[in-house]
XYZ file of C-alpha atoms in Angstrom:
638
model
C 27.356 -27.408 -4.036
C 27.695 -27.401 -7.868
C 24.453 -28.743 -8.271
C 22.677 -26.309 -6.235
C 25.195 -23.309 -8.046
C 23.187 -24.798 -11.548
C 20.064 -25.077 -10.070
C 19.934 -21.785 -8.895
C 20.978 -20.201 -12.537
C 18.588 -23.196 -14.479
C 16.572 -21.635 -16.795
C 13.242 -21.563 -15.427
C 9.735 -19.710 -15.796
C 8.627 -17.119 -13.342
C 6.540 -19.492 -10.918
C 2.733 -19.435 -11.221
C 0.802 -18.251 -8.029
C 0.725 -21.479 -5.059
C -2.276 -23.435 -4.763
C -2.761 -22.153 -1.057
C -3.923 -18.169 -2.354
C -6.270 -18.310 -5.379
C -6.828 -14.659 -5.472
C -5.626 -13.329 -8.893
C -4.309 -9.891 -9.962
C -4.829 -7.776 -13.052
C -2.464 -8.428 -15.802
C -0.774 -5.005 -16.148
C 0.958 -3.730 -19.644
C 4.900 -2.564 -19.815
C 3.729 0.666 -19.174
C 0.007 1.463 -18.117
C -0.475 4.446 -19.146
C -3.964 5.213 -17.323
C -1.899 4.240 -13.977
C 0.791 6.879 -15.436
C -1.800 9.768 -15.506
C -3.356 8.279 -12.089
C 0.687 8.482 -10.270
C 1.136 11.604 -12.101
C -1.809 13.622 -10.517
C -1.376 12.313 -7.209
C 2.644 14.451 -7.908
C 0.618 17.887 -9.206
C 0.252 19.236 -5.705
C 3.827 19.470 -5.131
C 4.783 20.390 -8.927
C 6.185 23.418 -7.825
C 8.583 21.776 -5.527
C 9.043 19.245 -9.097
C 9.589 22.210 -11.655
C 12.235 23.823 -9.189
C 13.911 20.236 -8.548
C 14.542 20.045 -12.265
C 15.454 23.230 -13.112
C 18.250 22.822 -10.447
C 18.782 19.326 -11.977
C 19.210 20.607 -15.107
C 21.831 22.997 -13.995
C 23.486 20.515 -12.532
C 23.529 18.294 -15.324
C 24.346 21.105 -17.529
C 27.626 21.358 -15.885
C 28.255 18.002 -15.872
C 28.180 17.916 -19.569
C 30.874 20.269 -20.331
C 33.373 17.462 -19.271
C 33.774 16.055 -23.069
C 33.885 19.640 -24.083
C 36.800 20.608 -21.794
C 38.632 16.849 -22.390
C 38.363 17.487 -26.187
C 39.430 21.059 -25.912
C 42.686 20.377 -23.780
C 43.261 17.270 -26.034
C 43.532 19.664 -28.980
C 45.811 22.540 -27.082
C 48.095 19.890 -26.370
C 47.978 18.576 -29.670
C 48.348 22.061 -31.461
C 51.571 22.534 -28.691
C 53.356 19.437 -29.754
C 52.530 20.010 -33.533
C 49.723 17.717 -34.549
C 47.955 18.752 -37.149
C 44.484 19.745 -36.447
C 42.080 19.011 -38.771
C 38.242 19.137 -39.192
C 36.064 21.545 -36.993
C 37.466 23.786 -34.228
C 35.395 22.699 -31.033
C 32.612 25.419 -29.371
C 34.725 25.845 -25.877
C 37.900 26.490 -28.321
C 36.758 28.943 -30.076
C 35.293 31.118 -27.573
C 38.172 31.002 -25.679
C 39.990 32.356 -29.228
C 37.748 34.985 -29.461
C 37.480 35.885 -25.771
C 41.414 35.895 -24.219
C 43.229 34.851 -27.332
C 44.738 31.836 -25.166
C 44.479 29.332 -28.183
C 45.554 31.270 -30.828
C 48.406 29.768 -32.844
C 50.696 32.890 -31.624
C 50.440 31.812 -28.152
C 51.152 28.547 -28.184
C 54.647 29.185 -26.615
C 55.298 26.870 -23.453
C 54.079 30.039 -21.278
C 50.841 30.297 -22.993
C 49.966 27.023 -23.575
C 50.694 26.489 -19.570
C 48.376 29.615 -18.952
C 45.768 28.534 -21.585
C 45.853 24.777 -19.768
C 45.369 26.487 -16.498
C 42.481 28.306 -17.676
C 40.492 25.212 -18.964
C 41.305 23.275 -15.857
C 40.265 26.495 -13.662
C 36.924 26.554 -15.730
C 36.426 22.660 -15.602
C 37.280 22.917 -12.511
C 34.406 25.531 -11.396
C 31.846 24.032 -13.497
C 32.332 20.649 -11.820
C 32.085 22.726 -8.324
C 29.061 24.117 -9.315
C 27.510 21.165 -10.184
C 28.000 19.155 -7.239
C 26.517 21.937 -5.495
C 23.197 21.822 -7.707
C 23.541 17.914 -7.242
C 22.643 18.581 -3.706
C 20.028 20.581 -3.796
C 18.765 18.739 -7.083
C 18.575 15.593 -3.929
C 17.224 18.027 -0.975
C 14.018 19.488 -2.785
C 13.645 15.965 -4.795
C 13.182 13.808 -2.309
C 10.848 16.028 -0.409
C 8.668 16.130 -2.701
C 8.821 12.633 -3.191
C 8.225 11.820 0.406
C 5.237 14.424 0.245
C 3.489 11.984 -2.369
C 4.379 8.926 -0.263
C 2.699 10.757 2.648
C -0.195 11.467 0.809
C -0.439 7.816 -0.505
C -0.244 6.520 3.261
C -3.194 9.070 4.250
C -5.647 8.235 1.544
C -4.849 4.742 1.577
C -5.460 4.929 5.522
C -8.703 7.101 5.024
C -10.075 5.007 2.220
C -9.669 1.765 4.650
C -11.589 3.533 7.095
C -14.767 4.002 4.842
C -14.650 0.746 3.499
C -17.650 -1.633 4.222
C -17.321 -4.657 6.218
C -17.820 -6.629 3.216
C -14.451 -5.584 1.903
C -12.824 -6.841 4.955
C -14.531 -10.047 4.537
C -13.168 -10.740 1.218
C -9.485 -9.384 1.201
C -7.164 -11.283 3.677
C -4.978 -9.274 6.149
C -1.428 -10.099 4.672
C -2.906 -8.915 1.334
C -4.241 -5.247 2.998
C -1.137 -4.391 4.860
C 0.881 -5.390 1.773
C -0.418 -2.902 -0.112
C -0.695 -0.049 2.553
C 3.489 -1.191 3.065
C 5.821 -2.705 0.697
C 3.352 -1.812 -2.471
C 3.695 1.936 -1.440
C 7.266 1.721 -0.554
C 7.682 0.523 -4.497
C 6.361 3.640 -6.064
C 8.925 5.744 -3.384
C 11.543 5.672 -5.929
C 9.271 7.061 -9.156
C 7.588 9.109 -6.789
C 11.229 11.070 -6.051
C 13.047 10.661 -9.092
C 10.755 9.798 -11.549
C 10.047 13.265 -13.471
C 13.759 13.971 -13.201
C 15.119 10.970 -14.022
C 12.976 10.526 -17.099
C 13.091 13.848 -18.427
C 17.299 14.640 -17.572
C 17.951 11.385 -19.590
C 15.997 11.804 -22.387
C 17.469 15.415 -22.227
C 20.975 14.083 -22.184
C 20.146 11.417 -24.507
C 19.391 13.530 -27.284
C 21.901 16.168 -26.504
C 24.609 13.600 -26.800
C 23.346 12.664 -30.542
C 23.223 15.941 -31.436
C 26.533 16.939 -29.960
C 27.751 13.616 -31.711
C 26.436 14.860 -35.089
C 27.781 18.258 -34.777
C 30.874 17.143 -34.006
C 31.553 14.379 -37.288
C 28.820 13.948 -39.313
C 30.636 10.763 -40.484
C 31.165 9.453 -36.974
C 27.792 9.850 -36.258
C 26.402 7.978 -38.963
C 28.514 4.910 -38.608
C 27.053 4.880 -35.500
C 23.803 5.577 -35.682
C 22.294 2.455 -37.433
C 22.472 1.253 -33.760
C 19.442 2.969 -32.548
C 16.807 1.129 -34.394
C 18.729 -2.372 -32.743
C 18.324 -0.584 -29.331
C 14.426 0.027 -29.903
C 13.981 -3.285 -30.743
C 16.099 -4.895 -27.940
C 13.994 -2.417 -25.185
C 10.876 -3.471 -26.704
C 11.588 -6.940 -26.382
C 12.780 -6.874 -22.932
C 10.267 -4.054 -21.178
C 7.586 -6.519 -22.374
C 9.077 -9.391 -20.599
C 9.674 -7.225 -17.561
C 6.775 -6.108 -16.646
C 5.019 -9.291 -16.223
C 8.174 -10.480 -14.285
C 7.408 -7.921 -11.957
C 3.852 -8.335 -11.607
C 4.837 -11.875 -10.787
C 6.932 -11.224 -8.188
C 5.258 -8.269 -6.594
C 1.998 -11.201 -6.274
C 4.624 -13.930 -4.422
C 5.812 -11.587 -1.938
C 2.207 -10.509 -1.472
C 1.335 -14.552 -0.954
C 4.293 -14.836 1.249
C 3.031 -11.520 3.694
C -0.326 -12.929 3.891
C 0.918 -16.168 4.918
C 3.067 -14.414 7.458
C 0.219 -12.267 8.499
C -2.470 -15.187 9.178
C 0.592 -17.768 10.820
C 1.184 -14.957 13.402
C -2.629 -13.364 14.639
C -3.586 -17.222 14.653
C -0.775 -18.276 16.763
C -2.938 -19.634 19.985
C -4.586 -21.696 17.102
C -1.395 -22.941 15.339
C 0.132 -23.814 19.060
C -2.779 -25.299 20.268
C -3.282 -27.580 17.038
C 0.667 -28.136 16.656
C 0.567 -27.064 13.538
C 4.501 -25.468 13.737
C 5.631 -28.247 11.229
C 2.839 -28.252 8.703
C 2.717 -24.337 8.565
C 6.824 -24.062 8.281
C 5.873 -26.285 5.315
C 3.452 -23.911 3.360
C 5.619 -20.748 4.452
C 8.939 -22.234 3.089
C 6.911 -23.615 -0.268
C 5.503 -19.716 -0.786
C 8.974 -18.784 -0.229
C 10.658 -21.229 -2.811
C 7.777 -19.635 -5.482
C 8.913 -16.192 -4.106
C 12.691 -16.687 -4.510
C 12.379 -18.379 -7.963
C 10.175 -15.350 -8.946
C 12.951 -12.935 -7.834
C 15.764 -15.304 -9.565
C 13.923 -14.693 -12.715
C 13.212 -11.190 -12.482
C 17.364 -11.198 -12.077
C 17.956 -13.611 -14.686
C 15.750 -11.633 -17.123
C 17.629 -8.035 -16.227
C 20.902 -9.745 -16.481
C 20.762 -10.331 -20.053
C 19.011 -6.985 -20.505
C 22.016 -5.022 -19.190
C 24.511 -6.784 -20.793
C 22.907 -6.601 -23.795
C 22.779 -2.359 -23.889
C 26.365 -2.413 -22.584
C 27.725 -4.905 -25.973
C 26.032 -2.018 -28.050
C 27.548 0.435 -26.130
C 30.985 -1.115 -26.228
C 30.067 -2.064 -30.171
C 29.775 1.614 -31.040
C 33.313 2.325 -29.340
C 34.631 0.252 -31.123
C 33.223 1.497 -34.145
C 34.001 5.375 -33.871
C 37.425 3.937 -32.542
C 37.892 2.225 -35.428
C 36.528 4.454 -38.388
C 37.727 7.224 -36.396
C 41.460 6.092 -36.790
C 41.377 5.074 -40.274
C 39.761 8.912 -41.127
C 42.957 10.271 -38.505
C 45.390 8.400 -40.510
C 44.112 9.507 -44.181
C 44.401 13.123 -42.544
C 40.366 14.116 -42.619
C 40.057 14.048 -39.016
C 41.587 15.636 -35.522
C 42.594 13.774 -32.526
C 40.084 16.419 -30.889
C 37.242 15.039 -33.260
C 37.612 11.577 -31.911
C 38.179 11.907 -28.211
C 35.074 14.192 -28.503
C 33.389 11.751 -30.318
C 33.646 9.068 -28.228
C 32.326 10.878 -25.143
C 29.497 11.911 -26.421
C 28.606 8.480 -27.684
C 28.882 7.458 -24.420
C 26.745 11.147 -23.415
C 23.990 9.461 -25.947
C 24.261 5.447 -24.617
C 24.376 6.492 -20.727
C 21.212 7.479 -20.310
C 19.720 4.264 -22.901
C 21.340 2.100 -20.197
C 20.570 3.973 -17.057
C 16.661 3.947 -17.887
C 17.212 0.651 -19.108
C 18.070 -0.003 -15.391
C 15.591 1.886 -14.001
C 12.638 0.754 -16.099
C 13.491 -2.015 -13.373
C 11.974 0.460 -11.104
C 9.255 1.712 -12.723
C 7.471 -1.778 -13.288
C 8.132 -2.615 -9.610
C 6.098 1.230 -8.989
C 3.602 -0.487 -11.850
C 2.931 -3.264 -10.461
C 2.589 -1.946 -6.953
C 0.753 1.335 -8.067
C -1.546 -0.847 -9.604
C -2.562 -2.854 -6.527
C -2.534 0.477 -4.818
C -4.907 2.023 -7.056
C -7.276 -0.930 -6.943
C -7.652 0.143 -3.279
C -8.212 3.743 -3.564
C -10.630 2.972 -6.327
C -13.189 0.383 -4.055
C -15.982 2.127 -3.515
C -18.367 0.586 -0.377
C -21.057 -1.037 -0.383
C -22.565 0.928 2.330
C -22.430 4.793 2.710
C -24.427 7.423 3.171
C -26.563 8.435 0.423
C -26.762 12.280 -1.031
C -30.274 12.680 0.232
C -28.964 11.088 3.831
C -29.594 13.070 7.006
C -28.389 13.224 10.805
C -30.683 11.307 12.896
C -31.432 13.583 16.055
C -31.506 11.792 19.423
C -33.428 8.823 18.972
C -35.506 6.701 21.684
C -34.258 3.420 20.484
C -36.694 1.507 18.447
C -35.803 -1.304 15.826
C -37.999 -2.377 12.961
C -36.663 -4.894 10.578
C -39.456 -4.667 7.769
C -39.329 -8.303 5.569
C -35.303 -8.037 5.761
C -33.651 -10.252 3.334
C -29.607 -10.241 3.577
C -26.836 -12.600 2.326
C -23.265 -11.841 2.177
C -23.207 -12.936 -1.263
C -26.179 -11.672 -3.138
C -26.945 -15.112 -4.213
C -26.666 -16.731 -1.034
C -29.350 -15.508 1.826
C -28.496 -15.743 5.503
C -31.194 -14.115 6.792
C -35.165 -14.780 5.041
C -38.006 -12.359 5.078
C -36.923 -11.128 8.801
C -39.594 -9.272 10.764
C -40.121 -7.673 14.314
C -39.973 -4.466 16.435
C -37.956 -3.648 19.719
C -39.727 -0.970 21.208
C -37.637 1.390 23.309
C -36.156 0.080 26.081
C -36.977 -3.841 25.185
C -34.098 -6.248 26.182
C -34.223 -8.874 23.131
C -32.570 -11.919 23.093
C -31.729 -13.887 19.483
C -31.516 -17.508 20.159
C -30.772 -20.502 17.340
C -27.880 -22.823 16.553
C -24.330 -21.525 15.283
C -25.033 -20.248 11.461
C -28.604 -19.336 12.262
C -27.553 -15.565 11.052
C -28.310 -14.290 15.072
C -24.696 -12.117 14.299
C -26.245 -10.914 11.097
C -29.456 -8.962 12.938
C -26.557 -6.890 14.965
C -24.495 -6.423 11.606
C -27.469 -5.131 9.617
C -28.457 -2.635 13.278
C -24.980 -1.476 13.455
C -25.160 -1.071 9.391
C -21.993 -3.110 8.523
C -24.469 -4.491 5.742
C -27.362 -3.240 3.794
C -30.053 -6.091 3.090
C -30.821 -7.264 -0.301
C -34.467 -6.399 0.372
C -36.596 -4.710 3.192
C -35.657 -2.011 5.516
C -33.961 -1.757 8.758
C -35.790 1.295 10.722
C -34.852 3.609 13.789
C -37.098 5.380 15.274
C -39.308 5.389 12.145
C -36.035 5.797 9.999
C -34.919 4.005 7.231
C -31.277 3.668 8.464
C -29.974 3.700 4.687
C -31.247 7.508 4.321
C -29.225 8.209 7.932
C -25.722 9.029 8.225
C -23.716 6.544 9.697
C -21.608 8.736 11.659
C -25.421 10.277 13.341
C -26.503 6.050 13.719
C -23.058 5.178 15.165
C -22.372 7.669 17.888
C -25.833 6.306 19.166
C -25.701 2.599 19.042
C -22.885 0.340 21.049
C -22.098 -2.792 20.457
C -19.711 -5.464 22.385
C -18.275 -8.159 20.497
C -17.670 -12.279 20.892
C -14.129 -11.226 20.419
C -13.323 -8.495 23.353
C -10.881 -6.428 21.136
C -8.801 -3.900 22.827
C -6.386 -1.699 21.177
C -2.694 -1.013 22.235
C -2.724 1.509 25.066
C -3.831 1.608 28.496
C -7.123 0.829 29.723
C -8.515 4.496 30.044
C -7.479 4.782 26.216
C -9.473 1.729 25.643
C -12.815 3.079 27.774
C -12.615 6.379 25.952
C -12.425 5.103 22.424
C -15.611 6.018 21.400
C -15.631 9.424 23.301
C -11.928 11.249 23.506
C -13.290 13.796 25.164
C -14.340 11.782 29.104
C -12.207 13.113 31.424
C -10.554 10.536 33.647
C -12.468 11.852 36.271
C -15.936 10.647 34.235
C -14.424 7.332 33.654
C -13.806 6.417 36.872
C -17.494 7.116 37.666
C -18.951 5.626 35.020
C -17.173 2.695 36.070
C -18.371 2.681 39.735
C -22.187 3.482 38.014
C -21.476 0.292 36.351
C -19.499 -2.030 38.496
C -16.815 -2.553 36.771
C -15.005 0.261 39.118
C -12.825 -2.586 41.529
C -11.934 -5.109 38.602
C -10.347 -1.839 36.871
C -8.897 -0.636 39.863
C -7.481 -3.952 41.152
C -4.557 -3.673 37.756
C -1.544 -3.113 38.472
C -1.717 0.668 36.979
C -5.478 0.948 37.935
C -6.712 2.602 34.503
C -3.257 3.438 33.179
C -2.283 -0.097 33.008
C -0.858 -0.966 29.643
C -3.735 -3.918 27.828
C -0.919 -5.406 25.394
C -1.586 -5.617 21.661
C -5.645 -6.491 21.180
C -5.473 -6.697 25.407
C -3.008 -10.301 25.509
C -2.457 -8.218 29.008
C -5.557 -8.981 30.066
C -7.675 -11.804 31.126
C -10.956 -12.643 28.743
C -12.974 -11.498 32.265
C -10.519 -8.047 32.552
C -11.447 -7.729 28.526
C -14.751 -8.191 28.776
C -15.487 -5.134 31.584
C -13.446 -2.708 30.480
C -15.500 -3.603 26.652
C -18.880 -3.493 29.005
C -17.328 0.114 30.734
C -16.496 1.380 27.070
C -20.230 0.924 25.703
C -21.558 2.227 29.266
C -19.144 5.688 28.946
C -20.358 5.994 24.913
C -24.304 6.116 26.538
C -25.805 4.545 23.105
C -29.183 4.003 22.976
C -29.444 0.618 21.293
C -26.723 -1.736 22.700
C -25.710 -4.513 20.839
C -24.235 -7.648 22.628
C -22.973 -10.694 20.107
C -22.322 -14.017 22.006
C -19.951 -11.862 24.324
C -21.237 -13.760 27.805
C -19.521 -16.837 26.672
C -15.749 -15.497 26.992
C -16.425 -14.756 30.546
C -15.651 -17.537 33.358
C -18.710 -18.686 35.919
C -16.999 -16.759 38.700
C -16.965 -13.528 37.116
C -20.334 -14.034 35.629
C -22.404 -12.347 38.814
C -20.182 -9.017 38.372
C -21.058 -9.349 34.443
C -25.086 -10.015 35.580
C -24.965 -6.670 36.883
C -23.312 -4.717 35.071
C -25.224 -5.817 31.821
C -28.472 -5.020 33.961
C -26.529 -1.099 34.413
C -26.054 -1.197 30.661
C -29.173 -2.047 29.240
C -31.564 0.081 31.484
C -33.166 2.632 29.472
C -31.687 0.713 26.148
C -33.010 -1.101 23.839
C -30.835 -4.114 23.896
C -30.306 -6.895 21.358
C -28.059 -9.755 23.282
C -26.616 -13.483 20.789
C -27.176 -15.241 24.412
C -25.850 -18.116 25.696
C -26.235 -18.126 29.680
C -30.061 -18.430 30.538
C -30.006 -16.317 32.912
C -29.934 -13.530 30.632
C -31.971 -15.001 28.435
C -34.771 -14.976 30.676
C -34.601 -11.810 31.793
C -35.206 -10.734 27.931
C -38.256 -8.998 26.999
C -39.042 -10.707 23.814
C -36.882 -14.211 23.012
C -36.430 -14.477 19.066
C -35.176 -17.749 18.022
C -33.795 -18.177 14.688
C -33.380 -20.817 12.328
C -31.289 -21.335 8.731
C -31.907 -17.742 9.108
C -35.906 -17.441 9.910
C -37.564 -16.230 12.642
C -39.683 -19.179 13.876
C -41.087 -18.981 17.419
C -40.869 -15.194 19.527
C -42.281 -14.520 23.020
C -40.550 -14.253 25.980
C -38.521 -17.203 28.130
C -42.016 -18.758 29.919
C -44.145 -18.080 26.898
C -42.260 -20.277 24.799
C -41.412 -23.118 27.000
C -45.074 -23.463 27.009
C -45.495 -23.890 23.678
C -43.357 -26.989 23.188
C -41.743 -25.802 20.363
C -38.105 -25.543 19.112
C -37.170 -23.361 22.553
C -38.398 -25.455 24.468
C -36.134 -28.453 23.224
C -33.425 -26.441 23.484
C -34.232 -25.239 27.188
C -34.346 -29.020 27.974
C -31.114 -29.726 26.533
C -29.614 -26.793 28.324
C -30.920 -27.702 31.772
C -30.176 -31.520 30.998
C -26.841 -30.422 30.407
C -26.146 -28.613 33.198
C -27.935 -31.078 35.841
């Protein structure tokens, strides 16, 4: 127990990043000040809900501040009442109570009206302190709305910008990483985003007030005192520098450990399958040791930082306590001066250690606004250019014109690609795993935009079309059937929100599908499960064939989806494919001859070349590549 007591305090550095997650974040400054001006104009919307939250605030801590006023100013009636001489300057609150009512005069300083002068400043401490809780509430209620306004309008563009992000993006940043930052990297800048403005600009308010207020009260004090100002600049400098990458640090192991979370838990068919339980526990509980340590550090750095502004705070007690009494006893100062004193040193050193404290927050809202930012700021890879234009209804025909496309620039998938579908044409793309058969549907459905050539529709080059025009007329059905949470109609009418149940239930006769759908438990209100686990791969598969067949595109896009679907379901599936491609021109990653030789043109594709086209009988007779692999398929299956 000991040992792991000293372990856990050991002196240690913040841990570097773990060997399983290589991708690096920008080293941030104490305070960025270009991601300052970036938080600060995502708050000008709402500053008139800011500029009315500190106005109250400063009310409210207005009030507040007369405490050392009214403590000194009762400290000195009941000093003149039981004869201590006062000395040295007659306090603000004292003398306009002189001057107003005449309750501290030295005439009225009988029991009576020292009672009734005592009253009064408890009556008038006692209202201020009223009135200032009340300000303190509202100072919270219009704060933290427009705090949460920000945080809204963080989620929406962050949500937005994800949706116009290229594939590409997708393909680079892991899953853990992206909801990270949408999450717990927002949630971090919640605190600046409410308090920020006030918090910063109240202390600093106070701070100063309280030297000033200090000074006016004892020059003398005040200067014994203030050599302690330059030690706290130098003691924040040291530690905000230190903090900030501590932060950083931290917010990047917690990222690791989300990611890791993340991948463990959409993969966990694989990690069953595989038995990978014990291995995985492993790598989770080794990011979490880096993450802990990280977070023990962070704490181990702020715990001398704190303790450090409260020793000078107690130090300068001590010192106006000290000089203080000696001037008291040699007669130059009043009681008054000193309990006044000392509350406004601690007026000045409050707010020095309460943004000490909260700098904590601000480089967590750093750090995470950073990672934030370097969202909002991706721009994609494909969009629409200015001189883009809808594409009217189009008959369907695909040229690829000499298309050249890697998903790193230096590293082609696809060489000097060339062929037309005419409208109509069923084509099927044939070749070994890796061939880049999924990359001719990615570069149709504009996912990607090829290094060189053109992609055409109808004539058009599909990088002067808007997407939105290109999508709404192509469909495409995926090797992975995805479904989204919600029932099945949901699911059908994704692409079109506006099919009545009425149409879907049609369509799905039209197409087949109509019994399968039916036969659910709910019919089409049957719940799929998240991404369909409801459903069988057969199930997912129709209702993905029914949700291209309601969207009516007019190039339909079919990647190596046949192969999730069992042999007895695969004569429902040969029909309603032949439904779905008539009067489209179709583009299918085949596996199942059958469709394959129904195909008006067969393309098959190697290391990402287009070597032998024709269709199925065409290229048997050649001899060629298809043909070897026709023999191996019908070997196989014999």
């Amino acid at each position: 127990m000991t040992a792991a007591i000293r372990s856990l305090f050991a002196r240690r550095k913040p841990a570097p990043p773990a060997e399983i997650d290589t991708e690096e974040e920008t080293s941030i400054r104490p305070i960025e000040w270009s991601l300052v001006w970036k938080m600060i104009r995502m708050l000008r919307p709402y500053r008139a809900q800011y500029l009315l939250g500190l106005f109250v605030c400063y009310t409210h801590v207005s009030m507040d501040m007369l405490g050392p006023a009214f403590l000194g100013t009762i400290t000195g009636l009941v000093g003149a009442y039981i004869g201590t001489p006062q000395t040295g300057q007659e306090s603000w609150l004292a003398h306009l109570m002189r001057r107003v009512s005449g309750s501290l005069s030295p005439e009225s300083l009988t029991q009576r009206g020292a009672i009734h002068a005592l009253l009064i400043l408890i009556g008038l401490w006692a209202i201020a302190t009223i009135v200032s809780v009340i300000f303190q509430r509202w100072t919270i209620l219009i704060m933290v709305r427009a705090g949460e306004n920000v945080q809204y309008d963080y989620r929406v563009k962050m949500f937005a910008k994800l949706q116009e992000l290229d594939m590409g993006f997708f393909d680079r940043t892991k899953l853990g990483r992206i909801i990270s930052r949408c999450t717990s990297d927002v949630n971090s800048m919640r605190e600046v985003n409410v308090w920020g403005v006030a918090h910063v600009l109240i202390q600093t308010s106070m701070m100063f007030f309280g030297a000033a207020m200090l000074a006016s009260t004892d020059w003398r004090l005040f200067l014994s005192v203030a050599w302690l100002g330059p030690v706290l600049f130098y003691v924040n400098r040291y530690f905000l520098r230190k903090t900030a990458r501590a932060w950083q640090i931290q917010r990047e192991g917690f990222t690791r450990v989300s990611t890791n979370l993340a991948e463990n838990i959409t993969g966990m068919r694989v990690v069953m399958a595989f038995n990978r339980q014990d291995i995985n526990v492993q790598q989770f509980n080794r990011l979490q040791v880096i993450n802990t340590e990280n977070n023990v550090a962070n704490a181990r750095l702020n715990g001398t930082y704190q303790p450090t502004l409260e020793f000078i705070r107690y130090a300068g007690r001590i010192i106006l306590l000290a000089y203080g009494g000696y001037l008291i006893a040699s007669g130059r100062l009043s009681l008054t001066g000193i309990v006044t004193s000392y509350l406004y040193w601690d007026v000045f050193m409050n707010p020095i250690v309460f943004l000490g404290n909260f700098y904590n927050t601000v480089m967590q809202a750093m750090a995470g606004s950073e990672r934030v930012f370097s969202l909002l700021e991706q721009e994609p890879q494909v969009f629409d250019l200015p001189d883009a234009k809808p594409l009217p209804r189009i008959s369907g025909e695909v040229t690829f014109e000499n298309v050249t496309f890697g998903y790193k620039p230096d590293r082609a998938v696809l060489h000097d690609v060339s062929f037309t579908a005419k409208p109509g044409q069923l084509f099927a793309l044939v070749g070994h795993t890796g061939s880049g058969k999924s990359s001719i549907i990615s570069l149709i459905s504009r996912f990607y935009q090829p290094q060189q050539g053109r992609v055409l529709v109808d004539g058009n080059d599909i990088r002067h079309a808007t997407g939105d025009s290109l999508h709404k007329q192509t469909g495409l059905v995926l090797q992975v059937n995805y479904l989204f949470s919600g029932t099945v109609l949901d699911n059908i009418r994704y692409a079109k929100p506006e099919v009545t149940e009425a149409q879907v239930l049609e369509a799905a006769r039209e197409l087949g599908t109509y019994d399968t759908i039916m036969s659910l438990e709910k019919g089409v209100h049957t719940d799929v499960g998240e991404r369909g686990a409801n459903m069988s791969l057969g199930q997912r598969q129709l209702i993905c064939f029914t949700r291209a067949y309601v969207a009516d595109p007019r190039i339909f896009m079919l990647d190596e989806a046949t192969s999730a679907v069992d042999t007895g379901t695969e004569m429902l599936v040969q029909q309603s494919l032949e439904k779905l491609t008539a009067n489209r021109t179709t583009f299918v990653v085949a596996h199942r001859l059958s469709t394959i030789k129904k195909a008006d043109c067969i393309l098959v594709i190697d290391a990402g070349r287009i070597i032998e086209r024709g269709r199925h009988d065409e290229l048997v007779a050649q001899g060629g590549k298809y043909a070897h692999l026709y023999e191996q398929f019908t070997s196989h299956n014999e």
